[in-house]
CSV table of C-alpha atoms in Angstrom, one decimal:
chain,number,residue,atom,x,y,z
A,10,MET,CA,112.3,-107.2,18.0
A,11,ASN,CA,114.6,-104.7,19.7
A,12,LEU,CA,116.3,-101.5,18.2
A,13,ASP,CA,119.7,-101.2,18.4
A,14,PRO,CA,119.5,-97.8,20.7
A,15,VAL,CA,123.4,-97.8,19.7
A,16,ILE,CA,122.3,-97.1,16.3
A,17,HIS,CA,118.0,-95.7,16.4
A,18,ALA,CA,119.3,-91.8,17.4
A,19,PRO,CA,118.2,-90.3,14.3
A,20,VAL,CA,121.6,-88.8,14.4
A,21,ARG,CA,123.8,-91.9,14.6
A,22,LEU,CA,121.1,-93.6,12.5
A,23,GLN,CA,122.2,-91.1,10.2
A,24,ILE,CA,125.9,-91.7,10.3
A,25,VAL,CA,125.9,-95.1,10.4
A,26,SER,CA,123.2,-95.0,7.1
A,27,LEU,CA,126.1,-92.2,5.3
A,28,LEU,CA,128.8,-94.7,6.0
A,29,ALA,CA,127.4,-97.9,5.6
A,30,ALA,CA,127.9,-96.6,1.3
A,31,ALA,CA,131.4,-95.5,1.7
A,32,THR,CA,134.6,-97.3,2.9
A,33,GLU,CA,135.3,-94.6,4.6
A,34,ALA,CA,134.6,-90.8,4.6
A,35,GLU,CA,136.3,-87.5,5.4
A,36,PHE,CA,134.1,-84.9,8.9
A,37,SER,CA,133.8,-83.0,7.3
A,38,PHE,CA,131.6,-84.7,4.3
A,39,VAL,CA,130.0,-86.7,6.8
A,40,ARG,CA,128.6,-83.1,8.3
A,41,ASP,CA,128.1,-80.9,5.2
A,42,ASN,CA,126.3,-84.5,4.4
A,43,LEU,CA,124.0,-84.3,7.7
A,44,GLU,CA,124.0,-80.6,8.2
A,45,ILE,CA,125.6,-80.9,11.3
A,46,SER,CA,127.0,-79.5,14.1
A,47,ASP,CA,131.6,-80.6,14.2
A,48,SER,CA,130.0,-81.2,17.9
A,49,VAL,CA,126.7,-83.1,17.3
A,50,LEU,CA,128.5,-85.2,15.0
A,51,SER,CA,132.0,-85.6,17.9
A,52,LYS,CA,130.2,-86.9,19.5
A,53,HIS,CA,127.0,-89.6,17.9
A,54,ALA,CA,130.3,-90.5,16.6
A,55,ALA,CA,132.1,-90.5,20.5
A,56,ALA,CA,129.4,-92.8,21.1
A,57,LEU,CA,129.3,-94.7,18.1
A,58,GLU,CA,133.0,-95.3,18.6
A,59,THR,CA,132.2,-96.5,22.0
A,60,ALA,CA,129.4,-99.1,21.0
A,61,GLY,CA,133.1,-100.7,18.1
A,62,TYR,CA,130.6,-99.6,15.5
A,63,VAL,CA,132.8,-96.8,14.4
A,64,HIS,CA,136.5,-96.7,13.5
A,65,ILE,CA,137.7,-93.1,13.5
A,66,ARG,CA,141.5,-92.6,12.5
A,67,LYS,CA,143.5,-89.4,12.8
A,68,GLY,CA,146.5,-88.5,10.6
A,69,HIS,CA,146.6,-85.3,8.6
A,70,VAL,CA,146.8,-84.3,4.3
A,71,GLY,CA,149.7,-82.1,3.9
A,72,LYS,CA,149.7,-80.0,7.4
A,73,ARG,CA,146.0,-80.1,7.9
A,74,PRO,CA,145.0,-82.2,10.2
A,75,ARG,CA,141.9,-84.7,8.9
A,76,THR,CA,139.6,-87.0,10.7
A,77,TRP,CA,138.2,-89.7,8.3
A,78,LEU,CA,135.0,-93.0,10.1
A,79,LYS,CA,134.7,-96.3,8.9
A,80,LEU,CA,132.2,-98.5,9.8
A,81,THR,CA,133.4,-101.6,11.2
A,82,ASP,CA,132.9,-104.6,10.7
A,83,GLN,CA,130.7,-104.5,13.9
A,84,GLY,CA,128.8,-102.3,13.0
A,85,ARG,CA,128.5,-103.0,9.8
A,86,ALA,CA,126.4,-106.4,10.8
A,87,ALA,CA,124.7,-104.1,13.4
A,88,PHE,CA,123.1,-101.9,11.1
A,89,ARG,CA,122.4,-104.7,8.4
A,90,GLU,CA,120.4,-106.1,11.7
A,91,TYR,CA,119.1,-103.0,12.1
A,92,VAL,CA,117.3,-102.5,8.3
A,93,ALA,CA,116.5,-106.5,9.1
A,94,THR,CA,114.0,-105.7,12.0
A,95,LEU,CA,112.9,-101.6,10.6
A,96,GLN,CA,111.7,-104.1,7.3
A,97,GLN,CA,110.0,-106.6,9.4
A,98,ILE,CA,107.9,-104.3,11.7
A,99,VAL,CA,107.7,-102.8,8.3
A,100,GLY,CA,106.3,-105.4,6.8
A,101,GLN,CA,103.0,-106.2,8.9
A,102,PRO,CA,99.7,-105.4,7.4
A,103,LEU,CA,98.4,-101.6,8.8
A,104,THR,CA,95.6,-101.1,10.6
A,105,ASP,CA,93.3,-99.2,9.6
A,106,VAL,CA,91.5,-98.5,13.0
A,107,THR,CA,88.4,-97.0,11.1
A,108,GLU,CA,88.2,-101.2,10.3
A,109,GLU,CA,88.7,-102.1,14.6
A,110,ALA,CA,86.1,-98.8,16.0
A,111,GLY,CA,83.6,-100.4,13.5
């Protein structure tokens, strides 16, 4: 079982998880919800975009520049596979270390 290294980084996992529940989210919404800086979000969003998992759209609301993030179909599929892999890992019975030693 392999966990996707692109998604596995904690901040990227949080970004993808948040975007999976939305059609699209404004940069500031993601930043504020994850309580991270602009630079951290930019860095991780760029890595997800390079992997083809996130589409970054820039535009304006009135005269103010805005950035939106959206999971691509590839990103949604990768996230579903990542979650399924985690469920397989967690679904396996845990062994009690004291039982093995005794």
